[in-house]
Amino acid sequence: HDGLSWLGLEGDAPAVSQSAQATRHAEIAAALLENGAAYRCYLDADEVSALREQAHAEGKPVRSPWRDRTDASDLPFVVRMRMPDSGETTIDDAVQGSVSVQNTQLDDMVILRADGSPTYML
């Protein structure tokens, strides 16, 4: 919390180490899986690279083929957010102001790695 005090900025809540919140992040990811807002993606690193290349070449977001599948696998998986297919997301940024992005341009972001550790996007 002292890191920005030299600028006259003080925190409005106690400092929290994100790694100390890993269990809570996993709980939230499980709830998102349960309500369909996230999904298990079983692609390996090479498959993700190929998917990313293809999506970039086509000007599309990264959307895993596992997004719409319900079959389970014993393979390692990551948990991805299921981004909306339509509409837009608006973020109120302190520097840029209101920033809107079409949801069709948003990747399905990884929120839990295959080892179960969170990416801290929550």
PDB file of C-alpha atoms in Angstrom:
ATOM      1  CA  HIS A   1       0.000   0.000   0.000  1.00  0.00           C
ATOM      2  CA  ASP A   2       2.964   2.294   0.472  1.00  0.00           C
ATOM      3  CA  GLY A   3       4.034   1.950  -3.159  1.00  0.00           C
ATOM      4  CA  LEU A   4       2.065   4.989  -4.346  1.00  0.00           C
ATOM      5  CA  SER A   5       2.120   7.069  -1.187  1.00  0.00           C
ATOM      6  CA  TRP A   6       4.938   9.189  -2.618  1.00  0.00           C
ATOM      7  CA  LEU A   7       2.365  10.367  -5.191  1.00  0.00           C
ATOM      8  CA  GLY A   8      -0.109  11.226  -2.481  1.00  0.00           C
ATOM      9  CA  LEU A   9      -2.274   8.211  -3.347  1.00  0.00           C
ATOM     10  CA  GLU A  10      -3.670   6.180  -0.488  1.00  0.00           C
ATOM     11  CA  GLY A  11      -5.580   2.932  -0.763  1.00  0.00           C
ATOM     12  CA  ASP A  12      -9.241   2.775   0.161  1.00  0.00           C
ATOM     13  CA  ALA A  13      -8.974  -0.798   1.455  1.00  0.00           C
ATOM     14  CA  PRO A  14      -6.272  -3.028   2.921  1.00  0.00           C
ATOM     15  CA  ALA A  15      -3.758  -4.436   0.434  1.00  0.00           C
ATOM     16  CA  VAL A  16      -4.610  -7.964  -0.685  1.00  0.00           C
ATOM     17  CA  SER A  17      -2.148 -10.371  -2.259  1.00  0.00           C
ATOM     18  CA  GLN A  18      -3.866 -11.980  -5.242  1.00  0.00           C
ATOM     19  CA  SER A  19      -2.137 -15.295  -4.531  1.00  0.00           C
ATOM     20  CA  ALA A  20      -3.847 -15.297  -1.133  1.00  0.00           C
ATOM     21  CA  GLN A  21      -7.182 -15.172  -2.974  1.00  0.00           C
ATOM     22  CA  ALA A  22      -6.506 -18.204  -5.223  1.00  0.00           C
ATOM     23  CA  THR A  23      -9.139 -20.324  -3.461  1.00  0.00           C
ATOM     24  CA  ARG A  24     -11.761 -17.617  -3.926  1.00  0.00           C
ATOM     25  CA  HIS A  25     -10.848 -17.273  -7.619  1.00  0.00           C
ATOM     26  CA  ALA A  26     -11.282 -21.047  -8.043  1.00  0.00           C
ATOM     27  CA  GLU A  27     -14.693 -20.879  -6.306  1.00  0.00           C
ATOM     28  CA  ILE A  28     -15.832 -18.132  -8.662  1.00  0.00           C
ATOM     29  CA  ALA A  29     -14.558 -20.067 -11.689  1.00  0.00           C
ATOM     30  CA  ALA A  30     -16.521 -23.126 -10.506  1.00  0.00           C
ATOM     31  CA  ALA A  31     -19.677 -21.013 -10.181  1.00  0.00           C
ATOM     32  CA  LEU A  32     -19.132 -19.591 -13.686  1.00  0.00           C
ATOM     33  CA  LEU A  33     -18.746 -23.144 -15.042  1.00  0.00           C
ATOM     34  CA  GLU A  34     -21.933 -24.199 -13.291  1.00  0.00           C
ATOM     35  CA  ASN A  35     -24.014 -21.351 -14.722  1.00  0.00           C
ATOM     36  CA  GLY A  36     -22.563 -21.644 -18.246  1.00  0.00           C
ATOM     37  CA  ALA A  37     -20.599 -18.374 -18.199  1.00  0.00           C
ATOM     38  CA  ALA A  38     -17.336 -20.341 -18.509  1.00  0.00           C
ATOM     39  CA  TYR A  39     -16.271 -23.652 -20.024  1.00  0.00           C
ATOM     40  CA  ARG A  40     -13.500 -26.248 -19.876  1.00  0.00           C
ATOM     41  CA  CYS A  41     -11.106 -26.030 -22.825  1.00  0.00           C
ATOM     42  CA  TYR A  42      -9.044 -29.157 -23.508  1.00  0.00           C
ATOM     43  CA  LEU A  43      -6.838 -27.757 -26.291  1.00  0.00           C
ATOM     44  CA  ASP A  44      -3.110 -28.341 -25.841  1.00  0.00           C
ATOM     45  CA  ALA A  45      -0.516 -25.586 -26.351  1.00  0.00           C
ATOM     46  CA  ASP A  46       0.039 -26.426 -30.039  1.00  0.00           C
ATOM     47  CA  GLU A  47      -3.698 -26.445 -30.742  1.00  0.00           C
ATOM     48  CA  VAL A  48      -4.122 -23.085 -28.985  1.00  0.00           C
ATOM     49  CA  SER A  49      -1.265 -21.613 -31.049  1.00  0.00           C
ATOM     50  CA  ALA A  50      -2.861 -22.846 -34.273  1.00  0.00           C
ATOM     51  CA  LEU A  51      -6.271 -21.531 -33.208  1.00  0.00           C
ATOM     52  CA  ARG A  52      -4.771 -18.155 -32.278  1.00  0.00           C
ATOM     53  CA  GLU A  53      -2.963 -17.932 -35.659  1.00  0.00           C
ATOM     54  CA  GLN A  54      -6.124 -18.816 -37.563  1.00  0.00           C
ATOM     55  CA  ALA A  55      -8.259 -16.357 -35.585  1.00  0.00           C
ATOM     56  CA  HIS A  56      -5.696 -13.579 -36.102  1.00  0.00           C
ATOM     57  CA  ALA A  57      -5.508 -14.290 -39.862  1.00  0.00           C
ATOM     58  CA  GLU A  58      -9.310 -14.132 -40.096  1.00  0.00           C
ATOM     59  CA  GLY A  59      -9.605 -11.070 -37.847  1.00  0.00           C
ATOM     60  CA  LYS A  60     -11.686 -13.033 -35.357  1.00  0.00           C
ATOM     61  CA  PRO A  61     -11.420 -13.521 -31.591  1.00  0.00           C
ATOM     62  CA  VAL A  62     -10.053 -16.736 -30.098  1.00  0.00           C
ATOM     63  CA  ARG A  63     -13.032 -18.990 -29.478  1.00  0.00           C
ATOM     64  CA  SER A  64     -12.254 -22.610 -28.628  1.00  0.00           C
ATOM     65  CA  PRO A  65     -14.181 -25.452 -30.285  1.00  0.00           C
ATOM     66  CA  TRP A  66     -14.776 -26.668 -26.710  1.00  0.00           C
ATOM     67  CA  ARG A  67     -16.977 -23.595 -26.173  1.00  0.00           C
ATOM     68  CA  ASP A  68     -20.095 -25.414 -27.348  1.00  0.00           C
ATOM     69  CA  ARG A  69     -19.207 -28.986 -26.417  1.00  0.00           C
ATOM     70  CA  THR A  70     -20.424 -30.756 -23.324  1.00  0.00           C
ATOM     71  CA  ASP A  71     -18.490 -34.021 -23.536  1.00  0.00           C
ATOM     72  CA  ALA A  72     -16.040 -34.502 -20.697  1.00  0.00           C
ATOM     73  CA  SER A  73     -12.448 -35.596 -20.966  1.00  0.00           C
ATOM     74  CA  ASP A  74      -9.791 -36.822 -18.561  1.00  0.00           C
ATOM     75  CA  LEU A  75      -7.250 -34.554 -20.273  1.00  0.00           C
ATOM     76  CA  PRO A  76      -5.903 -31.413 -18.595  1.00  0.00           C
ATOM     77  CA  PHE A  77      -8.019 -28.330 -19.226  1.00  0.00           C
ATOM     78  CA  VAL A  78      -8.085 -24.594 -18.678  1.00  0.00           C
ATOM     79  CA  VAL A  79     -11.234 -22.677 -17.777  1.00  0.00           C
ATOM     80  CA  ARG A  80     -12.228 -19.955 -20.241  1.00  0.00           C
ATOM     81  CA  MET A  81     -14.833 -17.208 -19.902  1.00  0.00           C
ATOM     82  CA  ARG A  82     -17.652 -17.589 -22.438  1.00  0.00           C
ATOM     83  CA  MET A  83     -17.726 -14.082 -23.894  1.00  0.00           C
ATOM     84  CA  PRO A  84     -21.060 -12.870 -25.305  1.00  0.00           C
ATOM     85  CA  ASP A  85     -21.741 -13.428 -29.018  1.00  0.00           C
ATOM     86  CA  SER A  86     -23.441 -10.078 -29.530  1.00  0.00           C
ATOM     87  CA  GLY A  87     -23.678  -6.597 -28.085  1.00  0.00           C
ATOM     88  CA  GLU A  88     -20.827  -4.594 -26.657  1.00  0.00           C
ATOM     89  CA  THR A  89     -18.886  -4.299 -23.436  1.00  0.00           C
ATOM     90  CA  THR A  90     -18.185  -0.834 -22.052  1.00  0.00           C
ATOM     91  CA  ILE A  91     -15.423  -0.163 -19.569  1.00  0.00           C
ATOM     92  CA  ASP A  92     -15.104   3.097 -17.653  1.00  0.00           C
ATOM     93  CA  ASP A  93     -11.342   3.666 -17.717  1.00  0.00           C
ATOM     94  CA  ALA A  94      -9.816   6.306 -15.435  1.00  0.00           C
ATOM     95  CA  VAL A  95      -7.449   7.453 -18.199  1.00  0.00           C
ATOM     96  CA  GLN A  96      -9.318   6.854 -21.472  1.00  0.00           C
ATOM     97  CA  GLY A  97     -12.839   7.397 -20.203  1.00  0.00           C
ATOM     98  CA  SER A  98     -15.634   5.218 -21.548  1.00  0.00           C
ATOM     99  CA  VAL A  99     -14.245   2.513 -23.856  1.00  0.00           C
ATOM    100  CA  SER A 100     -16.625   0.229 -25.776  1.00  0.00           C
ATOM    101  CA  VAL A 101     -15.689  -2.989 -27.558  1.00  0.00           C
ATOM    102  CA  GLN A 102     -17.936  -5.168 -29.698  1.00  0.00           C
ATOM    103  CA  ASN A 103     -18.314  -8.539 -27.962  1.00  0.00           C
ATOM    104  CA  THR A 104     -17.666 -10.297 -31.275  1.00  0.00           C
ATOM    105  CA  GLN A 105     -14.073  -9.015 -30.962  1.00  0.00           C
ATOM    106  CA  LEU A 106     -13.410 -10.404 -27.464  1.00  0.00           C
ATOM    107  CA  ASP A 107     -11.407 -13.595 -26.912  1.00  0.00           C
ATOM    108  CA  ASP A 108     -12.679 -16.244 -24.529  1.00  0.00           C
ATOM    109  CA  MET A 109     -10.064 -15.461 -21.873  1.00  0.00           C
ATOM    110  CA  VAL A 110      -8.451 -18.092 -19.658  1.00  0.00           C
ATOM    111  CA  ILE A 111      -9.380 -17.573 -16.006  1.00  0.00           C
ATOM    112  CA  LEU A 112      -7.915 -20.807 -14.557  1.00  0.00           C
ATOM    113  CA  ARG A 113      -4.785 -22.497 -15.880  1.00  0.00           C
ATOM    114  CA  ALA A 114      -4.496 -26.271 -16.298  1.00  0.00           C
ATOM    115  CA  ASP A 115      -2.716 -26.473 -12.928  1.00  0.00           C
ATOM    116  CA  GLY A 116      -5.746 -24.814 -11.295  1.00  0.00           C
ATOM    117  CA  SER A 117      -4.025 -21.499 -10.651  1.00  0.00           C
ATOM    118  CA  PRO A 118      -6.025 -18.370 -11.497  1.00  0.00           C
ATOM    119  CA  THR A 119      -4.991 -15.783 -14.058  1.00  0.00           C
ATOM    120  CA  TYR A 120      -6.511 -13.086 -11.792  1.00  0.00           C
ATOM    121  CA  MET A 121      -8.977 -11.803 -14.391  1.00  0.00           C
ATOM    122  CA  LEU A 122     -11.871 -12.049 -11.948  1.00  0.00           C
TER     123      LEU A 122
END
